[in-house]
Amino acid sequence: MEREVRNKYADESQVRGTIGFFDSGIGGVSVVREFRRLRPEAAVYYIADWEHCPYGGKPESLVRERAHDLTRMLVSRGCQVVVVACNTATALAIDSLRTAFDVPFVGMEPAVKPAAMHSKSGVVGILATEGTFHGRLFKETSARFADRARIVTAVGRGFVERVESGDVDSTQTEAVVREAIQPLLDAGADHLVLGCTHYPFLKTVIRKVAGPDIVIVDPSLPVALRAAELLDQALAAGGGRP
Ligand code: DGL
């Protein structure tokens, strides 16, 4: 069963705009917490699709079907903007979502560009799920920046499960993180891009393993800013809350 949460207000008249987020689990909360700081007066729906979590190694058709079902639920609750707070679902479904629904979407893809532009070592490490690496978006973006930096990739195997179980700082979690990122560090990466919304919850342990000098690129805030901008536009175009 997916679980749906809506924030509550003492006074409903204070609500300005309605926005929906979804992910396979709690990963997308890393984006919601930034969004809530920017637009505390917006009504937020969040769906965690726990029955199908993790999405990472699942067939494309299943992830796409789930993305459509969850979007339908959010739109039926009056969401004026839908944030696909999941890199994997974005990679596998954003094109078909945009074709099927008449609502503005914010998708997520690994932030290759800022990392490649600022890398001094010329090597950028990307952490994401298999699904994200297989998507068209990642292939296109990494090809576009291939002349700026060498892009090395690693699947964060076991990361989603650690985060979902609430174990973000044990020695076992540290070992899981080390196993995934050590090859990126050995390759000389000076930037580590968090290409899955679950991974920001492991930032402390990633920092511990990678050391103080590595730049950890977390896209939560830029994505939240884009979501706030689109909600403002929807409010300006359509008035208040549906
Ligand atoms: N948090 C999601 C992402 O950003 C999904 C991870 C998963 O379920 O494997 O890719």
mmCIF file of C-alpha atoms and ligand atoms in Angstrom:
data_model
loop_
_atom_site.group_PDB
_atom_site.id
_atom_site.type_symbol
_atom_site.label_atom_id
_atom_site.label_comp_id
_atom_site.label_asym_id
_atom_site.label_seq_id
_atom_site.Cartn_x
_atom_site.Cartn_y
_atom_site.Cartn_z
ATOM 1 C CA MET A 1 0.000 0.000 0.000
ATOM 2 C CA GLU A 2 1.231 3.433 -0.782
ATOM 3 C CA ARG A 3 0.890 5.893 2.044
ATOM 4 C CA GLU A 4 -0.335 9.375 1.419
ATOM 5 C CA VAL A 5 0.333 12.291 3.730
ATOM 6 C CA ARG A 6 -0.992 15.803 3.620
ATOM 7 C CA ASN A 7 0.232 18.538 5.899
ATOM 8 C CA LYS A 8 -2.398 20.016 8.196
ATOM 9 C CA TYR A 9 -3.195 23.627 8.907
ATOM 10 C CA ALA A 10 -5.048 25.049 11.859
ATOM 11 C CA ASP A 11 -6.555 27.587 9.518
ATOM 12 C CA GLU A 12 -7.213 26.253 5.999
ATOM 13 C CA SER A 13 -7.620 29.794 4.664
ATOM 14 C CA GLN A 14 -3.840 30.250 5.042
ATOM 15 C CA VAL A 15 -3.145 27.633 2.383
ATOM 16 C CA ARG A 16 -1.672 28.965 -0.851
ATOM 17 C CA GLY A 17 -1.444 26.416 -3.604
ATOM 18 C CA THR A 18 -1.439 22.613 -3.657
ATOM 19 C CA ILE A 19 1.543 20.553 -4.745
ATOM 20 C CA GLY A 20 2.180 16.815 -4.917
ATOM 21 C CA PHE A 21 5.391 14.783 -4.591
ATOM 22 C CA PHE A 22 5.968 11.080 -5.063
ATOM 23 C CA ASP A 23 8.792 8.597 -4.730
ATOM 24 C CA SER A 24 9.224 4.862 -4.178
ATOM 25 C CA GLY A 25 9.632 5.601 -0.463
ATOM 26 C CA ILE A 26 10.824 8.367 1.828
ATOM 27 C CA GLY A 27 13.640 9.562 -0.468
ATOM 28 C CA GLY A 28 11.573 12.402 -1.905
ATOM 29 C CA VAL A 29 11.231 13.883 1.585
ATOM 30 C CA SER A 30 14.749 15.270 0.990
ATOM 31 C CA VAL A 31 13.145 17.555 -1.615
ATOM 32 C CA VAL A 32 9.961 18.221 0.378
ATOM 33 C CA ARG A 33 11.899 19.502 3.399
ATOM 34 C CA GLU A 34 13.612 22.127 1.201
ATOM 35 C CA PHE A 35 10.317 23.009 -0.465
ATOM 36 C CA ARG A 36 8.584 23.448 2.917
ATOM 37 C CA ARG A 37 11.213 25.999 3.912
ATOM 38 C CA LEU A 38 10.545 27.956 0.700
ATOM 39 C CA ARG A 39 6.729 27.766 0.646
ATOM 40 C CA PRO A 40 5.445 26.886 4.135
ATOM 41 C CA GLU A 41 1.956 28.050 3.164
ATOM 42 C CA ALA A 42 1.523 25.504 0.331
ATOM 43 C CA ALA A 43 -0.529 22.362 0.903
ATOM 44 C CA VAL A 44 1.725 19.356 0.272
ATOM 45 C CA TYR A 45 0.692 15.836 -0.676
ATOM 46 C CA TYR A 46 3.395 13.184 -0.536
ATOM 47 C CA ILE A 47 3.034 9.600 -1.728
ATOM 48 C CA ALA A 48 5.587 6.930 -0.772
ATOM 49 C CA ASP A 49 5.025 3.873 -2.981
ATOM 50 C CA TRP A 50 6.368 1.408 -0.411
ATOM 51 C CA GLU A 51 4.683 -1.615 -1.963
ATOM 52 C CA HIS A 52 6.957 -1.269 -5.009
ATOM 53 C CA CYS A 53 10.072 0.136 -3.310
ATOM 54 C CA PRO A 54 12.838 0.087 -4.464
ATOM 55 C CA TYR A 55 12.237 1.198 -8.053
ATOM 56 C CA GLY A 56 15.960 0.981 -8.924
ATOM 57 C CA GLY A 57 16.129 -2.492 -10.478
ATOM 58 C CA LYS A 58 12.438 -2.782 -11.490
ATOM 59 C CA PRO A 59 11.218 -3.106 -15.093
ATOM 60 C CA GLU A 60 10.685 0.185 -16.872
ATOM 61 C CA SER A 61 7.039 -0.654 -17.628
ATOM 62 C CA LEU A 62 6.233 -1.150 -13.919
ATOM 63 C CA VAL A 63 7.880 2.098 -12.819
ATOM 64 C CA ARG A 64 6.072 3.951 -15.601
ATOM 65 C CA GLU A 65 2.721 2.449 -14.640
ATOM 66 C CA ARG A 66 3.268 3.391 -10.982
ATOM 67 C CA ALA A 67 4.287 6.932 -11.955
ATOM 68 C CA HIS A 68 1.040 7.320 -13.915
ATOM 69 C CA ASP A 69 -1.105 5.896 -11.092
ATOM 70 C CA LEU A 70 0.496 8.110 -8.440
ATOM 71 C CA THR A 71 0.253 11.211 -10.622
ATOM 72 C CA ARG A 72 -3.440 10.461 -11.201
ATOM 73 C CA MET A 73 -3.967 10.321 -7.431
ATOM 74 C CA LEU A 74 -2.157 13.624 -6.877
ATOM 75 C CA VAL A 75 -4.004 15.380 -9.691
ATOM 76 C CA SER A 76 -7.341 14.096 -8.340
ATOM 77 C CA ARG A 77 -6.455 15.750 -4.989
ATOM 78 C CA GLY A 78 -6.103 19.084 -6.785
ATOM 79 C CA CYS A 79 -2.310 19.267 -7.083
ATOM 80 C CA GLN A 80 -1.372 22.144 -9.380
ATOM 81 C CA VAL A 81 2.222 20.934 -9.791
ATOM 82 C CA VAL A 82 3.600 17.385 -9.540
ATOM 83 C CA VAL A 83 7.189 16.787 -8.447
ATOM 84 C CA VAL A 84 8.582 13.432 -9.506
ATOM 85 C CA ALA A 85 10.841 13.358 -6.435
ATOM 86 C CA CYS A 86 12.624 10.318 -7.759
ATOM 87 C CA ASN A 87 15.437 10.162 -10.304
ATOM 88 C CA THR A 88 14.497 6.638 -11.365
ATOM 89 C CA ALA A 89 10.848 7.468 -12.091
ATOM 90 C CA THR A 90 11.937 10.627 -13.893
ATOM 91 C CA ALA A 91 14.378 8.673 -16.044
ATOM 92 C CA LEU A 92 11.800 6.048 -16.981
ATOM 93 C CA ALA A 93 8.529 7.977 -17.063
ATOM 94 C CA ILE A 94 8.791 11.761 -17.333
ATOM 95 C CA ASP A 95 8.250 11.891 -21.113
ATOM 96 C CA SER A 96 5.092 9.789 -20.969
ATOM 97 C CA LEU A 97 3.814 11.684 -17.894
ATOM 98 C CA ARG A 98 4.189 14.995 -19.722
ATOM 99 C CA THR A 99 2.284 13.584 -22.685
ATOM 100 C CA ALA A 100 -0.510 12.094 -20.579
ATOM 101 C CA PHE A 101 -1.207 14.826 -17.980
ATOM 102 C CA ASP A 102 -1.999 18.467 -18.340
ATOM 103 C CA VAL A 103 -0.168 19.551 -15.186
ATOM 104 C CA PRO A 104 3.336 21.043 -14.836
ATOM 105 C CA PHE A 105 5.954 18.497 -13.723
ATOM 106 C CA VAL A 106 9.298 18.888 -12.029
ATOM 107 C CA GLY A 107 11.565 15.933 -12.697
ATOM 108 C CA MET A 108 14.974 15.031 -11.321
ATOM 109 C CA GLU A 109 18.143 13.889 -13.024
ATOM 110 C CA PRO A 110 21.690 13.572 -11.686
ATOM 111 C CA ALA A 111 23.292 17.026 -11.565
ATOM 112 C CA VAL A 112 26.100 16.230 -14.015
ATOM 113 C CA LYS A 113 26.393 19.785 -15.339
ATOM 114 C CA PRO A 114 27.412 21.723 -12.174
ATOM 115 C CA ALA A 115 29.783 18.943 -11.168
ATOM 116 C CA ALA A 116 31.444 18.764 -14.596
ATOM 117 C CA MET A 117 31.752 22.570 -14.828
ATOM 118 C CA HIS A 118 33.418 22.921 -11.419
ATOM 119 C CA SER A 119 35.554 19.795 -11.231
ATOM 120 C CA LYS A 120 39.269 20.504 -10.809
ATOM 121 C CA SER A 121 40.409 16.903 -11.086
ATOM 122 C CA GLY A 122 38.393 16.470 -14.287
ATOM 123 C CA VAL A 123 36.672 13.393 -12.846
ATOM 124 C CA VAL A 124 33.099 13.419 -11.589
ATOM 125 C CA GLY A 125 31.442 10.560 -9.702
ATOM 126 C CA ILE A 126 27.736 9.900 -10.100
ATOM 127 C CA LEU A 127 25.784 7.759 -7.651
ATOM 128 C CA ALA A 128 22.342 6.600 -8.763
ATOM 129 C CA THR A 129 20.167 3.544 -9.380
ATOM 130 C CA GLU A 130 20.397 1.198 -12.382
ATOM 131 C CA GLY A 131 17.108 2.589 -13.689
ATOM 132 C CA THR A 132 18.466 6.138 -13.705
ATOM 133 C CA PHE A 133 21.647 5.122 -15.528
ATOM 134 C CA HIS A 134 19.599 3.293 -18.182
ATOM 135 C CA GLY A 135 17.380 6.278 -18.929
ATOM 136 C CA ARG A 136 17.718 8.509 -21.980
ATOM 137 C CA LEU A 137 18.228 11.662 -19.867
ATOM 138 C CA PHE A 138 21.366 10.435 -18.146
ATOM 139 C CA LYS A 139 22.914 9.136 -21.356
ATOM 140 C CA GLU A 140 22.273 12.428 -23.139
ATOM 141 C CA THR A 141 23.461 14.636 -20.287
ATOM 142 C CA SER A 142 26.660 12.703 -19.660
ATOM 143 C CA ALA A 143 27.465 12.707 -23.393
ATOM 144 C CA ARG A 144 26.972 16.492 -23.438
ATOM 145 C CA PHE A 145 29.527 17.072 -20.678
ATOM 146 C CA ALA A 146 31.984 14.324 -21.615
ATOM 147 C CA ASP A 147 34.490 16.871 -22.921
ATOM 148 C CA ARG A 148 34.447 18.794 -19.595
ATOM 149 C CA ALA A 149 35.017 15.853 -17.270
ATOM 150 C CA ARG A 150 35.333 12.089 -17.187
ATOM 151 C CA ILE A 151 32.111 10.741 -15.726
ATOM 152 C CA VAL A 152 32.418 7.655 -13.537
ATOM 153 C CA THR A 153 29.311 5.966 -12.182
ATOM 154 C CA ALA A 154 28.318 3.673 -9.331
ATOM 155 C CA VAL A 155 24.996 2.188 -8.281
ATOM 156 C CA GLY A 156 24.301 2.884 -4.600
ATOM 157 C CA ARG A 157 23.589 -0.766 -3.947
ATOM 158 C CA GLY A 158 21.760 -1.205 -0.647
ATOM 159 C CA PHE A 159 21.515 2.552 0.014
ATOM 160 C CA VAL A 160 17.725 2.760 -0.411
ATOM 161 C CA GLU A 161 17.154 -0.203 1.922
ATOM 162 C CA ARG A 162 19.418 1.343 4.617
ATOM 163 C CA VAL A 163 17.555 4.656 4.426
ATOM 164 C CA GLU A 164 14.113 3.022 4.443
ATOM 165 C CA SER A 165 15.039 1.022 7.549
ATOM 166 C CA GLY A 166 16.236 4.200 9.266
ATOM 167 C CA ASP A 167 19.812 2.939 9.509
ATOM 168 C CA VAL A 168 21.812 5.876 8.203
ATOM 169 C CA ASP A 169 24.889 5.767 10.432
ATOM 170 C CA SER A 170 25.792 2.231 11.546
ATOM 171 C CA THR A 171 29.112 0.552 10.715
ATOM 172 C CA GLN A 172 27.227 -1.750 8.289
ATOM 173 C CA THR A 173 25.850 1.290 6.471
ATOM 174 C CA GLU A 174 29.326 2.785 6.346
ATOM 175 C CA ALA A 175 30.603 -0.449 4.751
ATOM 176 C CA VAL A 176 27.786 -0.398 2.171
ATOM 177 C CA VAL A 177 28.594 3.224 1.314
ATOM 178 C CA ARG A 178 32.341 2.559 1.140
ATOM 179 C CA GLU A 179 31.877 -0.338 -1.243
ATOM 180 C CA ALA A 180 29.896 1.822 -3.667
ATOM 181 C CA ILE A 181 31.943 5.010 -3.591
ATOM 182 C CA GLN A 182 35.514 3.731 -3.204
ATOM 183 C CA PRO A 183 35.882 3.044 -6.968
ATOM 184 C CA LEU A 184 34.766 6.624 -7.676
ATOM 185 C CA LEU A 185 37.324 7.993 -5.222
ATOM 186 C CA ASP A 186 40.016 5.711 -6.638
ATOM 187 C CA ALA A 187 39.220 7.069 -10.104
ATOM 188 C CA GLY A 188 40.062 10.572 -8.805
ATOM 189 C CA ALA A 189 36.556 12.052 -8.545
ATOM 190 C CA ASP A 190 36.498 15.386 -6.707
ATOM 191 C CA HIS A 191 32.681 15.728 -6.983
ATOM 192 C CA LEU A 192 30.097 13.144 -5.934
ATOM 193 C CA VAL A 193 26.648 13.703 -7.388
ATOM 194 C CA LEU A 194 23.753 12.272 -5.374
ATOM 195 C CA GLY A 195 21.532 10.998 -8.193
ATOM 196 C CA CYS A 196 18.826 9.436 -6.032
ATOM 197 C CA THR A 197 16.602 11.250 -3.556
ATOM 198 C CA HIS A 198 17.290 8.671 -0.849
ATOM 199 C CA TYR A 199 21.021 9.402 -0.851
ATOM 200 C CA PRO A 200 20.991 12.831 0.885
ATOM 201 C CA PHE A 201 19.926 10.962 4.035
ATOM 202 C CA LEU A 202 23.347 9.247 3.909
ATOM 203 C CA LYS A 203 25.289 12.472 3.455
ATOM 204 C CA THR A 204 26.993 12.308 6.853
ATOM 205 C CA VAL A 205 28.375 8.836 6.231
ATOM 206 C CA ILE A 206 29.249 9.667 2.603
ATOM 207 C CA ARG A 207 31.229 12.666 3.871
ATOM 208 C CA LYS A 208 32.956 10.480 6.469
ATOM 209 C CA VAL A 209 33.992 7.910 3.844
ATOM 210 C CA ALA A 210 34.889 10.393 1.092
ATOM 211 C CA GLY A 211 36.737 12.865 3.299
ATOM 212 C CA PRO A 212 36.429 16.627 3.768
ATOM 213 C CA ASP A 213 37.657 17.747 0.343
ATOM 214 C CA ILE A 214 35.140 16.085 -1.916
ATOM 215 C CA VAL A 215 32.216 18.191 -3.127
ATOM 216 C CA ILE A 216 28.890 16.434 -2.545
ATOM 217 C CA VAL A 217 26.293 17.656 -5.034
ATOM 218 C CA ASP A 218 22.778 17.429 -3.601
ATOM 219 C CA PRO A 219 20.068 18.673 -6.004
ATOM 220 C CA SER A 220 17.280 18.912 -3.372
ATOM 221 C CA LEU A 221 17.327 22.709 -3.089
ATOM 222 C CA PRO A 222 17.472 23.550 -6.822
ATOM 223 C CA VAL A 223 14.602 21.113 -7.457
ATOM 224 C CA ALA A 224 12.576 22.648 -4.619
ATOM 225 C CA LEU A 225 13.237 26.128 -6.040
ATOM 226 C CA ARG A 226 11.933 25.025 -9.438
ATOM 227 C CA ALA A 227 8.845 23.502 -7.799
ATOM 228 C CA ALA A 228 8.168 26.766 -5.919
ATOM 229 C CA GLU A 229 8.555 28.741 -9.139
ATOM 230 C CA LEU A 230 6.087 26.512 -11.019
ATOM 231 C CA LEU A 231 3.571 26.669 -8.168
ATOM 232 C CA ASP A 232 3.806 30.475 -8.177
ATOM 233 C CA GLN A 233 3.144 30.448 -11.921
ATOM 234 C CA ALA A 234 0.161 28.122 -11.507
ATOM 235 C CA LEU A 235 -1.268 30.387 -8.798
ATOM 236 C CA ALA A 236 -0.738 33.478 -10.932
ATOM 237 C CA ALA A 237 -2.405 31.813 -13.924
ATOM 238 C CA GLY A 238 -5.278 30.118 -12.183
ATOM 239 C CA GLY A 239 -5.892 32.058 -9.014
ATOM 240 C CA GLY A 240 -6.030 30.372 -5.615
ATOM 241 C CA ARG A 241 -6.414 26.870 -4.440
ATOM 242 C CA PRO A 242 -8.560 24.455 -6.417
HETATM 243 N N1 DGL B 1 14.544 7.725 -4.565
HETATM 244 C C1 DGL B 1 14.458 7.200 -5.875
HETATM 245 C C2 DGL B 1 15.423 7.836 -6.840
HETATM 246 O O1 DGL B 1 15.654 9.024 -6.710
HETATM 247 C C3 DGL B 1 14.178 5.731 -6.005
HETATM 248 C C4 DGL B 1 15.183 4.800 -5.458
HETATM 249 C C5 DGL B 1 14.664 3.390 -5.549
HETATM 250 O O2 DGL B 1 13.510 3.162 -5.202
HETATM 251 O O3 DGL B 1 15.435 2.529 -5.996
HETATM 252 O O4 DGL B 1 15.918 7.230 -7.757
#
